[in-house]
Amino acid sequence: MTRPHWALELPPLPALSADTEADVVVVGAGIAGLTAAYLLAQEGQRVVVLERDEVGSGETLRTSAQLTASLDFRYFELAGIHGEDRARLIAESHTAATDEIERIVGAEGIECDFQRVPGYLFAPPEQQDDLRRELGAMQAAGLDAVLVEPPAGTRDLGPCIRLDRQAAFHPGKYLRGLVGAAGRLGVRLFSHSPVESYDEHGAVTQAGARVRAAHVVLATNVPVADRVKFSFRLEPFRTYMVALEQTGTLDLAHFWDTLNPYHYVRPDGDLLLVGGEDHGVGRADDAEERYACLETWAREHFEVGVRREAWSGQVENTPDGLAYLGRTGGVYVVTGDVGNGLTHGTIGAMLIRDQIAGRENPWAELYDPARLPRGNRLEWLREGVTAASHLGEWLTPGEDGDPADLKPGEGAVLRRGLKKLAVYRDAAGELHVHSAMCTHVGCVVHWNSGEHSWDCPCHGSRFAPGGEVLHGPAREPLAKEELSGT
Ligand SMILES: Cc1cc2nc3c(=O)[nH]c(=O)nc-3n(C[C@H](O)[C@H](O)[C@H](O)COP(=O)(O)OP(=O)(O)OC[C@H]3O[C@@H](n4cnc5c(N)ncnc54)[C@H](O)[C@@H]3O)c2cc1C
Ligand code: FES
């Protein structure tokens, strides 16, 4: 697996070894779970956090760390889907999330390089009309958007929409600060405690330890143990990032273009972080080409030198551009980040705090996880149909290659009789053989040579070469298999 750019030493935490009680059990220790735990503890709730691996081992340290109200969906699209009143609430909620992060940073003295910066949205020549349309839609949504010349240190961006008072921070340092602040409020945090099941009375870890709690918050990026509810309303994408040496002078700012998939850019010290080149999870295996495309694109618009880092991460799109946040089916969820999960995760934490405290929240209806489709309903069905089409891969022939051809570090799906096997050769030359059947609902996993993982094209579950779950909705590891005759 590639190393996330924002990785840093986070405090080691114990695993949960015995049953316990709390008012709220939060599952997942990324930005959403830790913010929810902190805010709920401020309300006087007794909170336990259960994390599968370590704090921050999900997507939060893989991000470009842009806190903004400029979203992946354009505001003219959002106003078309949700209506103009809700577009204003969308802008208001993402702005409030950045304000809330700034408030927490100040109140808890968290040193995480939080800084207010401008954000610039730009468009290729053929999309200039859309850029002007977006300017109007942002202004109608209440954002302080203006059209400006591109800032110094850039090339050929053309006119840009500038939004002031967006923010940048170091998400690893922020998570470390949240762990400390939550701990001071009495939150009990446990790592290496994967949750196996949950209901409205609490959660149970794979090791069998139960947390009895009146409220369960699922902040696992995609809900675990979820067979039908969310997996079929989320569209998982891999997205790629490179860190290039900066050779010019560019003030700290955020940049996005309007392409689909779009590019996102921000400086970090002497590096320029450049992201994009997204594709559906498990539907391509060409990471190096995507990194090279990002470099080529970056050289057209910024002054950059050699590549220092490259990594990828996962985002979960929704058909209407908004996350699913809040109470549903007796539990609380934060999912469907749509590439804006730092702010969506913070909005979710604020909303869930209010719902558990019994307070009205103006964004509850907007982000309701059980909302009926808004906008084009066919769009909601499209991804489900695409995912279902991958189930047919069991019937496809081929892939009867020889495991002896696999070099150390390589993996491949090989057919043996009626079975498809996920076969990986480790650095020491040993073969690791598992069923290629994803343990969520049974699609065939694909090898991801960039991250050395088995990725499922249906709903985005990912597994390590040893079969362990890296990303839900799957909970169970890939089943071990034998490869006779090798
Ligand atoms: C390359 C990239 C760039 C991005 N850029 C931005 C950006 O600029 N701005 C922005 O707002 N967003 C951005 N995002 C999205 C954002 O980073 C994520 O949506 C956000 O960090 C998700 O936070 P989270 O807390 O919901 O999930 P995560 O950080 O994934 O945390 C979930 C946690 O749950 C744990 N978990 C999973 N299953 C279990 C279980 N069964 N039991 C216990 N624990 C479990 C995981 O181990 C993990 O630690 C980007 C994402 C990527 C990949
Ligand atoms: S993630 Fe649903 S079948 Fe693999």
Coordinates of C-alpha atoms and ligand atoms in Angstrom, one line a residue:
M1 CA 0.0 0.0 0.0
T2 CA 1.3 3.5 -0.8
R3 CA 2.2 5.7 2.2
P4 CA -0.3 8.5 2.7
H5 CA 1.2 12.0 2.5
W6 CA -0.1 13.2 5.9
A7 CA 1.0 10.1 7.8
L8 CA 2.6 10.8 11.1
E9 CA 3.1 9.2 14.5
L10 CA -0.3 9.0 16.2
P11 CA -0.7 7.8 19.8
P12 CA -0.9 4.0 20.2
L13 CA -4.2 3.0 21.7
P14 CA -5.3 -0.3 23.4
A15 CA -7.7 -2.8 21.9
L16 CA -11.1 -3.4 23.6
S17 CA -10.7 -6.6 25.6
A18 CA -13.9 -6.7 27.7
D19 CA -17.5 -5.7 27.6
T20 CA -18.3 -2.1 28.6
E21 CA -21.0 0.5 28.6
A22 CA -21.3 4.0 27.2
D23 CA -24.0 6.4 26.0
V24 CA -22.6 6.5 22.5
V25 CA -20.4 4.0 20.6
V26 CA -18.6 5.6 17.6
V27 CA -17.2 3.2 15.1
G28 CA -14.2 4.5 13.1
A29 CA -11.5 7.0 14.0
G30 CA -11.1 9.2 11.0
I31 CA -12.2 12.8 10.9
A32 CA -15.9 12.0 11.1
G33 CA -15.7 9.6 14.0
L34 CA -13.2 11.6 16.1
T35 CA -15.1 14.9 15.5
A36 CA -18.4 13.2 16.5
A37 CA -16.8 11.7 19.6
Y38 CA -15.3 15.1 20.7
L39 CA -18.5 17.0 20.1
L40 CA -20.7 14.4 21.8
A41 CA -18.4 14.4 24.8
Q42 CA -18.7 18.1 25.0
E43 CA -22.4 17.5 25.4
G44 CA -21.7 15.3 28.5
Q45 CA -22.2 12.0 26.6
R46 CA -20.0 9.1 27.7
V47 CA -18.4 8.0 24.4
V48 CA -16.4 4.9 23.3
V49 CA -14.6 4.9 19.9
L50 CA -13.8 1.6 18.3
E51 CA -11.3 1.6 15.4
R52 CA -10.5 -1.4 13.2
D53 CA -6.8 -0.5 12.7
E54 CA -5.2 2.7 13.9
V55 CA -6.4 6.2 14.2
G56 CA -6.4 7.7 10.7
S57 CA -5.8 4.5 8.8
G58 CA -8.7 5.2 6.5
E59 CA -8.9 8.0 3.9
T60 CA -8.4 11.0 6.1
L61 CA -4.6 11.0 5.8
R62 CA -4.7 10.4 2.0
T63 CA -6.6 13.6 1.2
S64 CA -5.5 16.9 -0.4
A65 CA -6.7 18.6 2.8
Q66 CA -8.7 21.4 1.2
L67 CA -11.5 22.7 3.5
T68 CA -13.9 24.4 1.2
A69 CA -17.4 25.2 0.1
S70 CA -16.4 24.7 -3.5
L71 CA -17.7 21.1 -4.1
D72 CA -17.2 18.3 -6.6
F73 CA -20.7 19.0 -8.0
R74 CA -21.1 22.5 -9.4
Y75 CA -23.6 24.8 -7.6
F76 CA -25.7 25.1 -10.7
E77 CA -26.0 21.3 -10.8
L78 CA -26.8 21.2 -7.0
A79 CA -29.5 24.0 -7.4
G80 CA -31.0 22.0 -10.3
I81 CA -31.1 18.8 -8.3
H82 CA -32.0 20.1 -4.8
G83 CA -33.5 23.5 -5.5
E84 CA -32.1 27.0 -4.7
D85 CA -33.0 27.0 -1.1
R86 CA -31.2 23.8 -0.4
A87 CA -28.2 25.0 -2.5
R88 CA -27.9 27.9 0.1
L89 CA -28.0 25.4 2.9
I90 CA -25.3 23.3 1.2
A91 CA -23.0 26.3 1.0
E92 CA -23.8 27.4 4.5
S93 CA -23.1 23.9 6.0
H94 CA -19.7 23.4 4.3
T95 CA -18.7 27.0 5.3
A96 CA -19.9 26.2 8.9
A97 CA -17.8 23.0 8.9
T98 CA -14.6 24.9 8.1
D99 CA -15.6 27.4 10.8
E100 CA -16.1 24.6 13.3
I101 CA -12.7 23.1 12.6
E102 CA -11.2 26.5 13.1
R103 CA -13.1 26.8 16.4
I104 CA -11.9 23.4 17.6
V105 CA -8.3 24.2 16.6
G106 CA -8.5 27.4 18.6
A107 CA -10.3 26.1 21.6
E108 CA -8.1 23.0 22.0
G109 CA -4.8 24.7 20.9
I110 CA -4.3 22.1 18.1
E111 CA -1.1 22.8 16.1
C112 CA -2.2 21.6 12.7
D113 CA -1.1 24.4 10.4
F114 CA -4.7 25.6 10.0
Q115 CA -4.7 28.6 7.7
R116 CA -7.3 30.6 5.8
V117 CA -6.5 30.6 2.0
P118 CA -8.3 31.5 -1.2
G119 CA -9.6 28.9 -3.5
Y120 CA -9.6 29.2 -7.4
L121 CA -11.9 27.4 -9.7
F122 CA -10.9 27.6 -13.4
A123 CA -12.1 26.1 -16.7
P124 CA -10.7 25.1 -20.1
P125 CA -11.7 27.5 -23.0
E126 CA -14.6 25.3 -24.0
Q127 CA -16.2 25.5 -20.5
Q128 CA -16.0 29.2 -20.0
D129 CA -19.8 29.5 -20.2
D130 CA -20.2 26.9 -17.4
L131 CA -17.6 28.9 -15.3
R132 CA -19.7 32.0 -15.6
R133 CA -22.9 30.0 -14.8
E134 CA -21.2 28.6 -11.8
L135 CA -20.2 32.1 -10.6
G136 CA -23.9 33.1 -10.6
A137 CA -24.9 29.9 -8.9
M138 CA -22.3 30.3 -6.2
Q139 CA -23.4 33.9 -5.6
A140 CA -27.1 32.8 -5.5
A141 CA -26.1 30.2 -2.9
G142 CA -24.7 33.0 -0.7
L143 CA -21.0 32.4 -1.4
D144 CA -18.7 35.4 -1.8
A145 CA -17.5 34.4 -5.3
V146 CA -15.8 36.8 -7.7
L147 CA -14.2 36.4 -11.1
V148 CA -10.5 37.3 -11.1
E149 CA -7.3 37.0 -13.1
P150 CA -5.3 33.9 -12.1
P151 CA -2.8 34.4 -9.3
A152 CA 1.0 34.7 -9.8
G153 CA 2.9 31.4 -10.1
T154 CA 0.3 29.8 -12.4
R155 CA 0.2 29.3 -16.2
D156 CA -2.8 29.4 -18.6
L157 CA -5.5 29.0 -16.1
G158 CA -7.7 31.7 -17.7
P159 CA -10.2 33.6 -15.6
C160 CA -10.8 32.1 -12.2
I161 CA -13.7 32.1 -9.7
R162 CA -12.1 33.1 -6.4
L163 CA -13.6 32.2 -3.0
D164 CA -11.9 33.8 0.0
R165 CA -11.7 32.3 3.5
Q166 CA -11.4 28.6 2.5
A167 CA -8.8 26.8 4.6
A168 CA -5.9 24.4 4.6
F169 CA -4.6 22.2 7.5
H170 CA -2.6 19.1 8.2
P171 CA -5.2 16.4 8.8
G172 CA -2.8 14.1 10.6
K173 CA -1.9 16.8 13.2
Y174 CA -5.6 17.6 13.5
L175 CA -6.6 14.0 14.2
R176 CA -3.8 13.8 16.8
G177 CA -5.2 17.0 18.4
L178 CA -8.7 15.6 18.4
V179 CA -7.5 12.3 20.1
G180 CA -6.0 14.4 22.9
A181 CA -9.0 16.7 23.2
A182 CA -11.5 13.8 23.2
G183 CA -9.4 12.0 25.8
R184 CA -9.4 15.0 28.1
L185 CA -13.2 15.0 27.9
G186 CA -13.3 11.3 28.9
V187 CA -13.7 9.6 25.5
R188 CA -12.3 6.1 25.6
L189 CA -10.6 5.1 22.3
F190 CA -9.7 1.6 21.2
S191 CA -7.7 0.6 18.2
H192 CA -7.4 -2.9 16.6
S193 CA -11.1 -3.4 17.6
P194 CA -12.9 -4.1 14.3
V195 CA -16.7 -4.0 14.7
E196 CA -18.4 -7.2 13.6
S197 CA -22.0 -6.3 14.2
Y198 CA -24.1 -3.6 15.6
D199 CA -27.7 -2.8 16.5
E200 CA -29.6 0.0 18.3
H201 CA -28.3 -1.4 21.6
G202 CA -24.5 -1.2 20.8
A203 CA -21.7 -2.8 18.8
V204 CA -19.7 -6.0 19.1
T205 CA -16.1 -6.4 18.0
Q206 CA -14.7 -9.3 16.1
A207 CA -13.0 -10.5 19.3
G208 CA -16.5 -10.6 20.9
A209 CA -16.3 -7.6 23.2
R210 CA -19.6 -5.7 23.4
V211 CA -20.1 -2.0 24.0
R212 CA -23.7 -1.5 25.3
A213 CA -24.8 2.0 24.2
A214 CA -28.0 3.9 23.6
H215 CA -26.6 5.3 20.3
V216 CA -24.4 3.8 17.6
V217 CA -22.5 6.2 15.2
L218 CA -21.1 4.5 12.1
A219 CA -18.2 6.6 10.9
T220 CA -16.4 3.9 8.9
N221 CA -16.4 5.8 5.6
V222 CA -18.8 3.2 4.1
P223 CA -21.1 1.6 6.6
V224 CA -20.0 -1.9 7.6
A225 CA -22.4 -4.8 7.8
D226 CA -24.5 -3.1 5.2
R227 CA -25.9 -5.4 2.6
V228 CA -28.4 -3.3 0.7
K229 CA -28.9 0.1 2.2
F230 CA -25.9 2.2 1.2
S231 CA -23.7 0.1 -1.0
F232 CA -26.2 0.5 -3.8
R233 CA -26.4 4.2 -3.4
L234 CA -22.7 4.9 -3.4
E235 CA -20.3 5.0 -6.4
P236 CA -16.8 4.3 -5.2
F237 CA -13.8 5.8 -7.1
R238 CA -10.1 5.6 -6.8
T239 CA -8.4 9.0 -7.0
Y240 CA -4.7 9.6 -7.5
M241 CA -2.3 12.2 -6.1
V242 CA 1.3 13.2 -6.8
A243 CA 3.6 15.5 -4.7
L244 CA 5.9 17.5 -7.1
E245 CA 8.7 19.8 -6.1
Q246 CA 7.7 23.4 -6.5
T247 CA 10.2 25.4 -8.6
G248 CA 8.3 28.7 -8.7
T249 CA 6.6 30.8 -6.0
L250 CA 3.0 30.1 -5.4
D251 CA 1.1 31.4 -2.4
L252 CA -0.8 28.8 -0.4
A253 CA -4.2 28.4 -2.1
H254 CA -6.5 25.8 -3.5
F255 CA -7.1 25.2 -7.2
W256 CA -9.7 23.1 -9.0
D257 CA -10.6 22.8 -12.6
T258 CA -14.0 21.9 -14.1
L259 CA -13.0 18.8 -16.0
N260 CA -14.6 15.4 -15.4
P261 CA -12.8 13.9 -13.6
Y262 CA -11.4 17.1 -12.3
H263 CA -8.0 18.1 -11.0
Y264 CA -7.3 19.5 -7.5
V265 CA -4.2 21.2 -6.4
R266 CA -2.6 22.8 -3.3
P267 CA 0.9 23.7 -2.2
D268 CA 2.3 22.1 0.9
G269 CA 5.6 23.6 1.9
D270 CA 8.0 23.1 -1.0
L271 CA 5.7 20.6 -2.7
L272 CA 2.7 20.9 -4.9
L273 CA 0.0 18.3 -4.3
V274 CA -1.9 17.5 -7.5
G275 CA -4.8 15.1 -7.7
G276 CA -7.3 13.6 -10.1
E277 CA -7.4 10.9 -12.7
D278 CA -10.3 9.1 -10.9
H279 CA -11.8 5.8 -12.0
G280 CA -14.4 3.4 -10.6
V281 CA -12.8 1.1 -8.0
G282 CA -11.5 -2.1 -9.5
R283 CA -12.2 -0.9 -13.0
A284 CA -8.6 0.0 -14.1
D285 CA -5.1 -1.0 -13.1
D286 CA -2.8 1.6 -14.5
A287 CA -1.7 3.7 -11.5
E288 CA 1.7 4.7 -13.0
E289 CA 0.1 6.1 -16.2
R290 CA -2.4 8.1 -14.1
Y291 CA 0.5 9.6 -12.0
A292 CA 2.3 10.5 -15.2
C293 CA -0.9 12.2 -16.6
L294 CA -1.1 14.2 -13.4
E295 CA 2.5 15.3 -13.8
T296 CA 2.0 16.3 -17.4
W297 CA -1.1 18.3 -16.6
A298 CA 0.6 20.0 -13.6
R299 CA 3.5 21.1 -15.8
E300 CA 1.1 22.9 -18.1
H301 CA -0.3 25.1 -15.3
F302 CA 2.3 25.3 -12.5
E303 CA 6.1 25.5 -12.1
V304 CA 7.1 22.1 -10.8
G305 CA 10.1 19.8 -10.8
V306 CA 10.5 16.1 -9.9
R307 CA 8.0 13.9 -8.3
R308 CA 8.6 13.1 -4.7
E309 CA 5.5 11.0 -3.7
A310 CA 2.6 9.3 -5.3
W311 CA -0.4 7.6 -3.7
S312 CA -4.1 7.0 -4.2
G313 CA -7.2 7.0 -2.1
Q314 CA -10.9 6.3 -2.3
V315 CA -13.9 8.6 -2.5
E316 CA -17.6 7.6 -2.4
N317 CA -19.8 9.5 -4.8
T318 CA -23.6 9.8 -4.5
P319 CA -25.9 10.5 -7.4
D320 CA -27.1 13.8 -6.0
G321 CA -23.7 15.2 -4.9
L322 CA -24.4 15.1 -1.1
A323 CA -23.4 12.8 1.7
Y324 CA -25.7 10.7 3.7
L325 CA -25.5 12.1 7.2
G326 CA -27.6 11.5 10.4
R327 CA -30.0 9.1 11.9
T328 CA -31.4 6.2 9.9
G329 CA -32.6 2.7 10.9
G330 CA -31.9 3.1 14.6
V331 CA -28.3 4.2 14.1
Y332 CA -26.4 7.3 12.9
V333 CA -24.2 7.3 9.7
V334 CA -21.7 9.4 8.0
T335 CA -21.1 8.2 4.4
G336 CA -20.9 9.3 0.8
D337 CA -18.2 11.9 1.0
V338 CA -18.3 12.9 -2.7
G339 CA -14.7 14.0 -2.4
N340 CA -15.5 16.6 0.2
G341 CA -15.4 14.3 3.2
L342 CA -13.4 16.5 5.5
T343 CA -16.3 19.0 5.6
H344 CA -19.0 16.4 5.0
G345 CA -17.6 14.4 7.9
T346 CA -17.6 17.5 10.2
I347 CA -21.1 18.4 9.1
G348 CA -22.2 14.9 9.9
A349 CA -20.6 15.1 13.4
M350 CA -22.3 18.4 14.1
L351 CA -25.7 17.0 12.9
I352 CA -25.4 13.8 14.8
R353 CA -24.4 15.7 18.0
D354 CA -27.6 17.7 17.6
Q355 CA -29.8 14.7 16.9
I356 CA -28.5 12.8 19.9
A357 CA -28.9 15.9 22.1
G358 CA -32.5 16.3 20.8
R359 CA -31.9 19.6 19.1
E360 CA -33.2 20.8 15.7
N361 CA -30.5 21.0 13.1
P362 CA -31.2 23.0 9.9
W363 CA -29.3 20.5 7.7
A364 CA -31.1 17.3 8.8
E365 CA -33.5 17.1 6.0
L366 CA -30.9 18.1 3.4
Y367 CA -28.5 15.2 4.3
D368 CA -31.2 12.7 5.5
P369 CA -29.7 9.3 4.7
A370 CA -33.1 7.9 3.9
R371 CA -34.0 10.7 1.5
L372 CA -35.9 9.9 -1.6
P373 CA -34.1 10.4 -4.8
R374 CA -33.8 14.1 -5.8
G375 CA -33.1 15.1 -9.4
N376 CA -32.8 12.4 -12.0
R377 CA -34.0 9.1 -10.6
L378 CA -32.5 7.1 -13.5
E379 CA -29.1 8.3 -12.3
W380 CA -29.7 6.5 -9.0
L381 CA -30.3 3.3 -10.8
R382 CA -27.4 3.6 -13.2
E383 CA -24.6 2.7 -10.8
G384 CA -26.6 -0.2 -9.3
V385 CA -27.0 -1.6 -12.8
T386 CA -23.3 -1.2 -13.5
A387 CA -22.3 -2.8 -10.3
A388 CA -24.7 -5.7 -10.9
S389 CA -23.1 -6.3 -14.3
H390 CA -19.8 -7.2 -12.6
L391 CA -21.5 -10.1 -10.9
G392 CA -21.5 -11.7 -14.4
E393 CA -17.7 -11.9 -14.3
W394 CA -18.0 -15.4 -12.7
L395 CA -19.1 -16.7 -16.0
T396 CA -16.4 -15.1 -18.1
P397 CA -13.7 -17.5 -19.4
G398 CA -9.9 -17.0 -19.5
E399 CA -7.5 -16.1 -16.8
D400 CA -6.2 -19.6 -16.7
G401 CA -2.6 -18.4 -16.5
D402 CA 0.2 -20.0 -14.6
P403 CA 1.0 -18.8 -11.1
A404 CA 4.7 -19.6 -11.8
D405 CA 4.6 -16.5 -14.1
L406 CA 3.8 -14.2 -11.2
K407 CA 6.9 -12.2 -10.1
P408 CA 7.4 -11.1 -6.5
G409 CA 4.9 -8.4 -5.7
E410 CA 2.5 -9.4 -8.5
G411 CA -1.1 -10.6 -8.2
A412 CA -3.6 -12.0 -10.7
V413 CA -7.1 -13.6 -10.7
L414 CA -6.7 -17.2 -12.1
R415 CA -9.5 -19.6 -13.0
R416 CA -9.3 -23.1 -11.6
G417 CA -12.3 -25.2 -12.7
L418 CA -15.4 -23.3 -11.6
K419 CA -13.4 -21.2 -9.1
K420 CA -11.7 -17.9 -9.6
L421 CA -8.7 -17.5 -7.3
A422 CA -6.9 -14.3 -6.2
V423 CA -3.2 -15.3 -6.3
Y424 CA -0.4 -13.1 -5.0
R425 CA 3.3 -13.7 -4.8
D426 CA 5.0 -11.9 -1.9
A427 CA 8.5 -10.4 -1.9
A428 CA 9.9 -13.7 -0.5
G429 CA 8.4 -15.6 -3.4
E430 CA 5.6 -17.3 -1.4
L431 CA 2.2 -17.6 -3.0
H432 CA -0.9 -16.4 -1.1
V433 CA -4.1 -17.9 -2.5
H434 CA -7.6 -16.7 -1.7
S435 CA -11.0 -17.0 -3.3
A436 CA -11.6 -14.1 -5.7
M437 CA -15.1 -13.8 -4.4
C438 CA -15.7 -10.5 -2.6
T439 CA -17.2 -11.3 0.8
H440 CA -19.7 -8.4 0.5
V441 CA -22.1 -9.8 -2.1
G442 CA -19.9 -12.0 -4.2
C443 CA -18.4 -10.0 -7.1
V444 CA -14.9 -10.9 -8.5
V445 CA -12.1 -8.8 -7.0
H446 CA -9.4 -7.3 -9.3
W447 CA -5.7 -6.8 -8.6
N448 CA -4.6 -3.2 -8.0
S449 CA -0.8 -3.2 -8.7
G450 CA -0.5 0.4 -7.5
E451 CA -1.7 -0.3 -4.0
H452 CA -1.1 -4.0 -3.9
S453 CA -4.7 -4.8 -3.0
W454 CA -7.6 -6.8 -4.3
D455 CA -10.3 -4.2 -5.2
C456 CA -14.0 -5.0 -5.9
P457 CA -15.6 -3.2 -8.8
C458 CA -19.2 -3.6 -7.4
H459 CA -19.2 -1.5 -4.2
G460 CA -15.6 -0.7 -3.6
S461 CA -14.5 -3.2 -0.9
R462 CA -10.7 -3.7 -0.8
F463 CA -8.6 -6.5 0.6
A464 CA -4.9 -6.8 1.4
P465 CA -2.8 -9.4 -0.4
G466 CA -3.2 -11.6 2.8
G467 CA -7.0 -11.3 2.4
E468 CA -7.7 -8.8 5.3
V469 CA -10.4 -6.1 4.7
L470 CA -8.9 -2.7 3.9
H471 CA -12.1 -1.0 3.0
G472 CA -15.7 -1.8 3.5
P473 CA -18.6 -2.5 3.0
A474 CA -17.1 -6.1 3.3
R475 CA -16.4 -7.2 6.8
E476 CA -15.0 -10.7 6.3
P477 CA -11.6 -11.4 4.8
L478 CA -11.2 -13.2 1.5
A479 CA -11.5 -17.0 2.1
K480 CA -8.2 -18.9 2.0
E481 CA -7.9 -21.4 -0.9
E482 CA -5.4 -24.0 -2.0
L483 CA -3.7 -24.0 -5.4
S484 CA -2.8 -27.6 -6.1
G485 CA 0.1 -28.4 -8.4
T486 CA 2.2 -25.2 -7.8
Ligands
LIG1 C1 -6.9 11.7 -2.6 C2 -8.1 12.3 -1.8 C3 -8.2 13.6 -1.7 C4 -9.3 14.2 -1.0 N1 -9.4 15.5 -0.9 C5 -10.3 16.0 0.0 C6 -10.3 17.4 0.2 O1 -9.5 18.2 -0.3 N2 -11.3 17.9 1.0 C7 -12.3 17.1 1.5 O2 -13.2 17.6 2.2 N3 -12.2 15.8 1.4 C8 -11.3 15.2 0.6 N4 -11.2 13.9 0.4 C9 -12.2 13.1 1.1 C10 -11.9 12.9 2.6 O3 -10.5 12.8 2.8 C11 -12.6 11.7 3.2 O4 -13.9 11.6 2.7 C12 -12.6 11.7 4.7 O5 -11.2 11.9 5.1 C13 -13.2 10.5 5.2 O6 -13.2 10.6 6.6 P1 -14.0 9.5 7.5 O7 -13.7 9.8 8.9 O8 -15.4 9.5 7.0 O9 -13.4 8.1 7.0 P2 -12.0 7.5 7.2 O10 -10.9 8.5 7.3 O11 -11.8 6.5 6.1 O12 -12.1 6.7 8.6 C14 -12.9 5.6 8.7 C15 -12.3 4.8 9.8 O13 -13.2 3.7 10.1 C16 -12.4 2.5 10.4 N5 -13.2 1.3 10.2 C17 -13.6 0.8 9.0 N6 -14.3 -0.3 9.3 C18 -14.4 -0.5 10.6 C19 -14.9 -1.5 11.5 N7 -15.6 -2.5 11.0 N8 -14.7 -1.3 12.8 C20 -14.0 -0.3 13.3 N9 -13.5 0.7 12.5 C21 -13.6 0.6 11.2 C22 -11.2 2.6 9.3 O14 -10.1 1.8 9.7 C23 -10.9 4.1 9.4 O15 -9.9 4.5 10.3 C24 -10.2 13.3 -0.3 C25 -10.0 11.9 -0.4 C26 -9.0 11.4 -1.1 C27 -8.8 9.9 -1.2
FES2 S1 -18.1 -4.6 -2.5 FE1 -20.1 -5.5 -2.9 S2 -19.6 -7.3 -3.8 FE2 -17.7 -6.5 -3.4

